[in-house]
mmCIF file of C-alpha atoms in Angstrom:
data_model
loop_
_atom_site.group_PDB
_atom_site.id
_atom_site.type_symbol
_atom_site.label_atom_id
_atom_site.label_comp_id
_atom_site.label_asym_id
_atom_site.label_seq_id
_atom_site.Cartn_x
_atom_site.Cartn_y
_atom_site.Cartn_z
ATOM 1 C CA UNK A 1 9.752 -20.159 0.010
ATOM 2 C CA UNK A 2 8.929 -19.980 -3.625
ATOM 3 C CA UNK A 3 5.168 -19.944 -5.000
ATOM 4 C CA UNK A 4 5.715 -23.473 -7.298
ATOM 5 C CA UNK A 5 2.232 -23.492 -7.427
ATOM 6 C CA UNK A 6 0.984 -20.525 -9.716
ATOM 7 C CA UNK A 7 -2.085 -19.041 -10.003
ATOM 8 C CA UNK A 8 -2.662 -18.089 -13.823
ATOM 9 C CA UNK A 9 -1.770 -20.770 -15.965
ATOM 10 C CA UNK A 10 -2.009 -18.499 -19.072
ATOM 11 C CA UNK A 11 -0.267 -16.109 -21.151
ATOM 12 C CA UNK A 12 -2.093 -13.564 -22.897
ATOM 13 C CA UNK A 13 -0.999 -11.581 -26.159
ATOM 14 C CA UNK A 14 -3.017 -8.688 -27.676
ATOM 15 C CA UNK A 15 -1.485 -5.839 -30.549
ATOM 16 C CA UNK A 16 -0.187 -3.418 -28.105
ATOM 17 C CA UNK A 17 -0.655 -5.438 -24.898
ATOM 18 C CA UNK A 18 1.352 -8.579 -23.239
ATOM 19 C CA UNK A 19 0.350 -10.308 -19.885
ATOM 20 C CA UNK A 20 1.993 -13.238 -18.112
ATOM 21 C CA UNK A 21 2.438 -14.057 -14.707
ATOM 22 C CA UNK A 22 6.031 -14.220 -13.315
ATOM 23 C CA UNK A 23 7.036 -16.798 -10.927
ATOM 24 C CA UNK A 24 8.592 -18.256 -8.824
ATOM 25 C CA UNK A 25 9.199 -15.240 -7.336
ATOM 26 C CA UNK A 26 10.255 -14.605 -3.616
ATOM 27 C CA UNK A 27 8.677 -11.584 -2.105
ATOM 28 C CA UNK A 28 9.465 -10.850 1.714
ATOM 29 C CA UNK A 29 8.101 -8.273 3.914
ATOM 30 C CA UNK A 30 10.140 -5.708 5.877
ATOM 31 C CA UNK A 31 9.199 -3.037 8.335
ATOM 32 C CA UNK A 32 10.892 -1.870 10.682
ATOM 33 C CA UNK A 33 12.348 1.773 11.999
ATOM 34 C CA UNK A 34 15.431 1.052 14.218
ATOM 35 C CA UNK A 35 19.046 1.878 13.008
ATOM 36 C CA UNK A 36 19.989 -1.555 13.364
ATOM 37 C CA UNK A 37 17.033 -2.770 10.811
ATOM 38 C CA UNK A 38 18.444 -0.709 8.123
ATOM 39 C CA UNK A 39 22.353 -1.565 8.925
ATOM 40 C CA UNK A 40 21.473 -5.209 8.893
ATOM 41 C CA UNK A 41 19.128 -5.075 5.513
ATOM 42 C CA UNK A 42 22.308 -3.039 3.733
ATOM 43 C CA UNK A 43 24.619 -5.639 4.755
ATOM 44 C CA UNK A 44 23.022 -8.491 3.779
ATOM 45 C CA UNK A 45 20.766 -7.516 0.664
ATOM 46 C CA UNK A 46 22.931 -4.878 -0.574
ATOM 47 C CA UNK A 47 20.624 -2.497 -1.199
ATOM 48 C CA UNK A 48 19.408 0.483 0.464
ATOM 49 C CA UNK A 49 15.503 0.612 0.940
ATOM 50 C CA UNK A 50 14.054 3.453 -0.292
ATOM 51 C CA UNK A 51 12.784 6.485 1.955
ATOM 52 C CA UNK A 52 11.381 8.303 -0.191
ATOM 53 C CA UNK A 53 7.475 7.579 -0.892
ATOM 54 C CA UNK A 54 6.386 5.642 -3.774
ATOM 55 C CA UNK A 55 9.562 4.659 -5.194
ATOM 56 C CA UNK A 56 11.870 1.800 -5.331
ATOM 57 C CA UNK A 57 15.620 0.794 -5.070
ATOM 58 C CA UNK A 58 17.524 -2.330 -6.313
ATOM 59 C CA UNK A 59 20.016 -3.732 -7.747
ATOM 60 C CA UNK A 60 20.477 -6.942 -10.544
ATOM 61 C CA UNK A 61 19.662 -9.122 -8.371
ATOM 62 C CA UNK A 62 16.659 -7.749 -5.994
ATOM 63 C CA UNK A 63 14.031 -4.705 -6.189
ATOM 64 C CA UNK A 64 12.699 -2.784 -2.900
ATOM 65 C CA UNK A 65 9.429 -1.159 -3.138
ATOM 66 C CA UNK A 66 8.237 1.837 -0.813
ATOM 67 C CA UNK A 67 4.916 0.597 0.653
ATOM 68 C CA UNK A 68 4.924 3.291 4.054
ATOM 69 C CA UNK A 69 7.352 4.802 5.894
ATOM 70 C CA UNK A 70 8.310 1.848 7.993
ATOM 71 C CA UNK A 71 7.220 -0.846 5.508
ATOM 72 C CA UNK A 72 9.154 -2.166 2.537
ATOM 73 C CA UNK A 73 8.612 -5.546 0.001
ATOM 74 C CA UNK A 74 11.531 -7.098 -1.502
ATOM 75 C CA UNK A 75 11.396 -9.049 -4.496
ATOM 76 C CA UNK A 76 13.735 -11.531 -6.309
ATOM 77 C CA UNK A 77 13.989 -14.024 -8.771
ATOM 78 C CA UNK A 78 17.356 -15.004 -7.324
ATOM 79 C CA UNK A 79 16.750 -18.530 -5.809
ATOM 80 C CA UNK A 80 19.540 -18.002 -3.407
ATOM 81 C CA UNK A 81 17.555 -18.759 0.056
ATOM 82 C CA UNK A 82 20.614 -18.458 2.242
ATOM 83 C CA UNK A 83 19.959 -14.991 2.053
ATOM 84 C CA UNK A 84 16.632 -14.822 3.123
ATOM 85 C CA UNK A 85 17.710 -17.437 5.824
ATOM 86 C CA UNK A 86 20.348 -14.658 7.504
ATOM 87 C CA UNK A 87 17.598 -11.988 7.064
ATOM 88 C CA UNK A 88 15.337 -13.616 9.061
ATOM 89 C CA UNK A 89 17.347 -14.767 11.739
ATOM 90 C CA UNK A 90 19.412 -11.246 11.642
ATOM 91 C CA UNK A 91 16.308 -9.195 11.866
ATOM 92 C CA UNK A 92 13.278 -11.180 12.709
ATOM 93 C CA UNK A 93 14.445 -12.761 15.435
ATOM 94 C CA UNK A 94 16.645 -10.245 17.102
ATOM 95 C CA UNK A 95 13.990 -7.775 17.095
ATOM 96 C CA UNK A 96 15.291 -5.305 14.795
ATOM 97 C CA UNK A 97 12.168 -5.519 12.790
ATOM 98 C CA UNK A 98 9.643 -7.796 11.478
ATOM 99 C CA UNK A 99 10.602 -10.140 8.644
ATOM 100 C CA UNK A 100 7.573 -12.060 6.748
ATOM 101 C CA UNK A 101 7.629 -14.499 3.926
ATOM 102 C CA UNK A 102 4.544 -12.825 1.417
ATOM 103 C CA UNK A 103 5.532 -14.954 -1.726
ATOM 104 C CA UNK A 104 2.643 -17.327 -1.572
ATOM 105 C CA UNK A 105 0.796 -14.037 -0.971
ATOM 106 C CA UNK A 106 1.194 -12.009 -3.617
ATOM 107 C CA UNK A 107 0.880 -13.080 -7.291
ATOM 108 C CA UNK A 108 3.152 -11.036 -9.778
ATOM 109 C CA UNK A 109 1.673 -10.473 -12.819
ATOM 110 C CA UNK A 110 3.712 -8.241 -16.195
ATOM 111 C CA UNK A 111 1.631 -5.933 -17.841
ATOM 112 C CA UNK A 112 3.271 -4.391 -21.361
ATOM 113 C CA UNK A 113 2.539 -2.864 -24.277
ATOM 114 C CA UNK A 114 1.790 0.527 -25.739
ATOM 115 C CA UNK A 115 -1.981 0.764 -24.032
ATOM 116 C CA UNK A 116 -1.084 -0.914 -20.514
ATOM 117 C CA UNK A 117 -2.116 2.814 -18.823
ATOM 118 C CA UNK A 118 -4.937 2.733 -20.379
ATOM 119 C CA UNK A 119 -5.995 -0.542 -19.570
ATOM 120 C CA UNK A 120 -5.544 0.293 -15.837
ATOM 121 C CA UNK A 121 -7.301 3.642 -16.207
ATOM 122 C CA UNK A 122 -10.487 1.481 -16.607
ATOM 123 C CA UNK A 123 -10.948 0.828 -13.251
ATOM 124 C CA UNK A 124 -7.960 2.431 -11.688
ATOM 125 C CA UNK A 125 -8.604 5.928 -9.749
ATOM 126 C CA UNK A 126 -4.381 6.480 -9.336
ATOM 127 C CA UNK A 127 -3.302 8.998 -11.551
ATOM 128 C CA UNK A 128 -0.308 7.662 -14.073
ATOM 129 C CA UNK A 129 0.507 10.827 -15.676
ATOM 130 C CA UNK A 130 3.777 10.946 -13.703
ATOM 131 C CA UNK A 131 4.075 7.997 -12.879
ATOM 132 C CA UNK A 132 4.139 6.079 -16.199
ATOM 133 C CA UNK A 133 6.995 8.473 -17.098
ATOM 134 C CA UNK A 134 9.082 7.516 -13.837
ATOM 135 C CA UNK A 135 11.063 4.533 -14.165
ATOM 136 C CA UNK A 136 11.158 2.902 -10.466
ATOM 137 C CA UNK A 137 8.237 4.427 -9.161
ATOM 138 C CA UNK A 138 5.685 2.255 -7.253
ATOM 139 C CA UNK A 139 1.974 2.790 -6.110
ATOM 140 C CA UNK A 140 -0.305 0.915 -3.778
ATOM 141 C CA UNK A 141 -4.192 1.005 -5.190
ATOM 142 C CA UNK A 142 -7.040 -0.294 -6.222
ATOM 143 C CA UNK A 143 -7.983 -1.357 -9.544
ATOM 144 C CA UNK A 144 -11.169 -2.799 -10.009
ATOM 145 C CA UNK A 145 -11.564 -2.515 -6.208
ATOM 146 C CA UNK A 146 -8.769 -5.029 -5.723
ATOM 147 C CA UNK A 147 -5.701 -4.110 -4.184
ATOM 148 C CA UNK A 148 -2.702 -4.040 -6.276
ATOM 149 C CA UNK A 149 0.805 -2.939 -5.926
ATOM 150 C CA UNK A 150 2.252 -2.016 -9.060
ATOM 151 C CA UNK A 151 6.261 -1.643 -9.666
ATOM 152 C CA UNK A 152 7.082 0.284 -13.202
ATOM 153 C CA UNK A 153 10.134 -1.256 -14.781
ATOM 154 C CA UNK A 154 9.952 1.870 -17.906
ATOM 155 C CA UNK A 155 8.784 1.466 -21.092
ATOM 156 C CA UNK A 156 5.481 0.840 -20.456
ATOM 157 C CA UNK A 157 5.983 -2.075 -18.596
ATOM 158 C CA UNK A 158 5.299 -3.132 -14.799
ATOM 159 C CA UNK A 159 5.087 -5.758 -12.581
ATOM 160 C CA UNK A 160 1.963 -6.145 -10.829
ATOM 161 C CA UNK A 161 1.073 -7.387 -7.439
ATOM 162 C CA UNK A 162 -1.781 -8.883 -6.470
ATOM 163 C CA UNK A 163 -3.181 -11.083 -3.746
ATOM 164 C CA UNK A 164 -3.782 -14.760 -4.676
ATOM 165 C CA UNK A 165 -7.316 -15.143 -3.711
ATOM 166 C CA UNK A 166 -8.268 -11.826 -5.935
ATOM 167 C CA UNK A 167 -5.827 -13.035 -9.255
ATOM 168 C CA UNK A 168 -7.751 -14.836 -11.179
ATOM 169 C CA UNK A 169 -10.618 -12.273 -10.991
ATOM 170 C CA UNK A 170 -8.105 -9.654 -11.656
ATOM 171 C CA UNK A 171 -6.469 -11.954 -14.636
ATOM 172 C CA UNK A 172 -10.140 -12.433 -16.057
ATOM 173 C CA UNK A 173 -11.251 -8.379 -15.813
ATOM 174 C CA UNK A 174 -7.392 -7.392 -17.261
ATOM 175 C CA UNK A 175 -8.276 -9.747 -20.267
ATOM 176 C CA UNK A 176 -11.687 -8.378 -20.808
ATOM 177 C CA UNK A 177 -10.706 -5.421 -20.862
ATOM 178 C CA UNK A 178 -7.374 -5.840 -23.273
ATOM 179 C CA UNK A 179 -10.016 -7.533 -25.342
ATOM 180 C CA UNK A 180 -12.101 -3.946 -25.232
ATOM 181 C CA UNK A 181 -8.654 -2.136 -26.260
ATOM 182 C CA UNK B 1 -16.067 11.934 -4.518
ATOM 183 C CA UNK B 2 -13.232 13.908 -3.442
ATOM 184 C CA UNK B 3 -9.277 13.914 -3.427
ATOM 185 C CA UNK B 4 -7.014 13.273 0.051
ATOM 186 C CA UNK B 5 -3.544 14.372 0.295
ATOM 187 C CA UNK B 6 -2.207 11.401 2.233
ATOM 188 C CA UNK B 7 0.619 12.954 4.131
ATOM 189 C CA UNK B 8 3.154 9.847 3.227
ATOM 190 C CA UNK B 9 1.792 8.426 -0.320
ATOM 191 C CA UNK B 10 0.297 12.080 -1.774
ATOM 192 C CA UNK B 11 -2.832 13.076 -3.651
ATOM 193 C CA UNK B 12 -5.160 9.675 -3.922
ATOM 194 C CA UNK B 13 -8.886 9.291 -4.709
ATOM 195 C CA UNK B 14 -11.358 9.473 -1.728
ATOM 196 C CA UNK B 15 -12.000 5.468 -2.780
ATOM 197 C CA UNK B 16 -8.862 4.523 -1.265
ATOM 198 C CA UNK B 17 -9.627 5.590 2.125
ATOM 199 C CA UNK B 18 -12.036 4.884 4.953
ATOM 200 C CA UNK B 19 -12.889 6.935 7.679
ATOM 201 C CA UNK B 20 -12.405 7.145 11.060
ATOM 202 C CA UNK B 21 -14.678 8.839 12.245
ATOM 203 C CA UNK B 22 -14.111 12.044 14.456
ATOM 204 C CA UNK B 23 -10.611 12.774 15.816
ATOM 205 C CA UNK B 24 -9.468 13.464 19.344
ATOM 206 C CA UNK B 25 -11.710 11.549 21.452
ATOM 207 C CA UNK B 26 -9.499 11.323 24.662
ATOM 208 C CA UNK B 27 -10.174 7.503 26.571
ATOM 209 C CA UNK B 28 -11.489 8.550 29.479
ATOM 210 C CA UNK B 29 -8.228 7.603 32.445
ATOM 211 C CA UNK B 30 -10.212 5.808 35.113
ATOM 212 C CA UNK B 31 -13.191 3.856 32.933
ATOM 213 C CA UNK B 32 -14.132 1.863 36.059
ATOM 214 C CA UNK B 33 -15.173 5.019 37.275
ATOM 215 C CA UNK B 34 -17.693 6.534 35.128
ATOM 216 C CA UNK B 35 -21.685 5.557 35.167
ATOM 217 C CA UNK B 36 -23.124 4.554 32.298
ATOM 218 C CA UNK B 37 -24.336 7.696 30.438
ATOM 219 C CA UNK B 38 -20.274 8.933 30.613
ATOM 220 C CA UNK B 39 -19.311 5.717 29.535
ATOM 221 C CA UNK B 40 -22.145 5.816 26.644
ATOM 222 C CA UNK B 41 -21.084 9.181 25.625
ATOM 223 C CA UNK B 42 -17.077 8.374 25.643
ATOM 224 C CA UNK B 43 -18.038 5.430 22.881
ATOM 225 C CA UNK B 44 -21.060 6.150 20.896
ATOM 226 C CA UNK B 45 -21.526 10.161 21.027
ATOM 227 C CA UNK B 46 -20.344 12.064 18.074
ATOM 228 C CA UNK B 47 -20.747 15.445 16.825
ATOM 229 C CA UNK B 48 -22.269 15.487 13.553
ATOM 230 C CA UNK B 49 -21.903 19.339 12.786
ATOM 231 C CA UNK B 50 -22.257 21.410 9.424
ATOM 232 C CA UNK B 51 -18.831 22.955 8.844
ATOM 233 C CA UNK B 52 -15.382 21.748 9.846
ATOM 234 C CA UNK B 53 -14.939 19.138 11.508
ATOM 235 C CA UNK B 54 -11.509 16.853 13.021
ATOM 236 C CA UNK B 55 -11.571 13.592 11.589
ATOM 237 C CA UNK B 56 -9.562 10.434 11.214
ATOM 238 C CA UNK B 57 -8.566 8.579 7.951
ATOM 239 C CA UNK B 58 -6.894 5.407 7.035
ATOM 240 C CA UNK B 59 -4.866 5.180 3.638
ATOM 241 C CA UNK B 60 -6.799 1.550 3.768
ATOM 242 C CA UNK B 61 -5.770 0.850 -0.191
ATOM 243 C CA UNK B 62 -2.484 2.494 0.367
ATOM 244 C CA UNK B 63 -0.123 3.102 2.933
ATOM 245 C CA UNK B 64 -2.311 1.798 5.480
ATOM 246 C CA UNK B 65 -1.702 5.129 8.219
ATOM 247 C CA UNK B 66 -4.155 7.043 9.881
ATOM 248 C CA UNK B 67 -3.735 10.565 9.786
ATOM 249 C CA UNK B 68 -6.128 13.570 10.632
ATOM 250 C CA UNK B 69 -7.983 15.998 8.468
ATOM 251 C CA UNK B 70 -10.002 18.948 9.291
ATOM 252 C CA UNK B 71 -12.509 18.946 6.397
ATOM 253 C CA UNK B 72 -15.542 21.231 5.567
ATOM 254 C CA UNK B 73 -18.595 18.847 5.730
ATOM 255 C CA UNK B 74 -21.180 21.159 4.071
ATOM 256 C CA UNK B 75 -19.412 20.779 0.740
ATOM 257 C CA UNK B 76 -16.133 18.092 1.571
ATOM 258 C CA UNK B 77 -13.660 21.104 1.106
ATOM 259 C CA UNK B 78 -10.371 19.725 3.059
ATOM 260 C CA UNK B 79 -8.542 22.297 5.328
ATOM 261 C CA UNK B 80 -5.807 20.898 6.565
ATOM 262 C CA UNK B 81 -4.443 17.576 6.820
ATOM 263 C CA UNK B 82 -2.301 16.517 9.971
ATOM 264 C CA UNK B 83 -0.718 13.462 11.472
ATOM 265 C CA UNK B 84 -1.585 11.373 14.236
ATOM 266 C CA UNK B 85 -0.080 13.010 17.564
ATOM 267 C CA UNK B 86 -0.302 16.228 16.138
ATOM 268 C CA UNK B 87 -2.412 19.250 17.747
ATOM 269 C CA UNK B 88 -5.807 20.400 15.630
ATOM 270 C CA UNK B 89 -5.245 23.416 13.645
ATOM 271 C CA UNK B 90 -6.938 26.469 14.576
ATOM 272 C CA UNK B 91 -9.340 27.389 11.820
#
């Protein structure tokens, strides 16, 4: 369930800028729009997934990020599987919604430091005036013309999601460009 | 370049979507039963007008819905953005 295997064996450190992939990390898929979906995710996650758009819900243990109206991504560093175990066989296969296992598809990188915005702003056509300033918030876009989903945890620092095929391209252009900074 | 109000994510660059092409093309009920020409002109005709036109988007780098916008093609001015199921707007 967990990626073992990462894809950026580095850690980067500039003056106002820190990058370092996390892992493992599970990440799971949700969407779903029946009553029963929601009820079911509450009960055995705890957490209420977020209705609003772009923003995100969690507690200590897990984060929920808005990705549409009927489609959610959960993320954890909690290693407890039995929990993932009950929401797929709660969920997935009773219909109530689809359940998928994304952890080996998504690499989570953590972007902080004083000039992370502008880093992103290099190739990055999301406006972060409001949302660098919103703890919580979450965006899907492109950055470099690679999609990314990027969580902000405050203080200039987020987690960001990428797929695996496009992270070492995305490692190598954030590091050019922190180098630019 | 231009800016889309996605109706579930908000304002986003025009980069992050692609186009659909026009909107409200109705499948034609009994296919089996049209020659040719109406067949060709259910699939490949299109208008291609100056001034407002019904399209479809897709969020593609986003949310990943389609939704409909009426947009001004002689200079990209958007009119009204609408969702999929919902009537055209009359402009």
């Amino acid at each position: 369930m967990d990626n073992i295997n990462t894809a950026i064996k580095d850690i980067r450190e500039y003056s106002d800028l820190n990058l370092k992939e996390v892992e493992p990390i599970t990440k799971i898929n949700l969407r779903g729009k029946k009553r029963e979906f929601f009820t079911k995710v509450g009960q055995i996650l705890s957490i209420i997934l977020p209705a609003e758009s772009n923003t995100s819900t969690g507690n200590q243990e897990l984060s929920a990020l808005w990705l549409s109206p009927d489609e959610w991504m959960v993320y954890t560093n909690n290693m407890n599987k039995e929990i993932f175990d009950r929401v797929f066989k709660e969920i997935s296969s009773l219909n109530y919604g689809a359940v998928t296992n994304v952890s080996d598809q998504w690499v989570c990188i953590n972007i902080s430091g004083d000039k992370l915005y502008e880093l992103l702003s290099m190739s990055c056509p999301f406006d972060f005036s409001k949302f660098k300033d919103t703890k919580g918030s979450t965006t899907q876009t492109i950055i470099n013309h690679i999609d990314v989903i990027i969580h902000n945890l405050g203080n200039n620092n987020i987690n960001l999601f990428v797929r695996r095929s496009f992270s070492n391209h995305l490692w190598d252009w954030l590091n050019d460009g922190a180098n630019l900074l | 370049m231009f800016l889309i109000n996605c109706p579930y994510c908000g304002e986003r660059d025009q980069s992050e979507f692609v186009s659909g092409g026009e909107a409200h093309i109705v499948r034609p009920k009994q296919p089996t039963e049209l020659n040719d020409d109406q067949w060709a002109e259910y699939l490949f005709m299109r208008k291609n007008i100056k001034g407002i036109q019904f399209e479809r988007w897709n969020h593609a780098h986003g949310c990943r819905k389609w939704f409909n916008v009426a947009r001004d093609t002689s200079n990209d001015k958007i009119e009204k953005i609408y969702k999929i199921g919902e009537q055209p707007p009359k402009l």
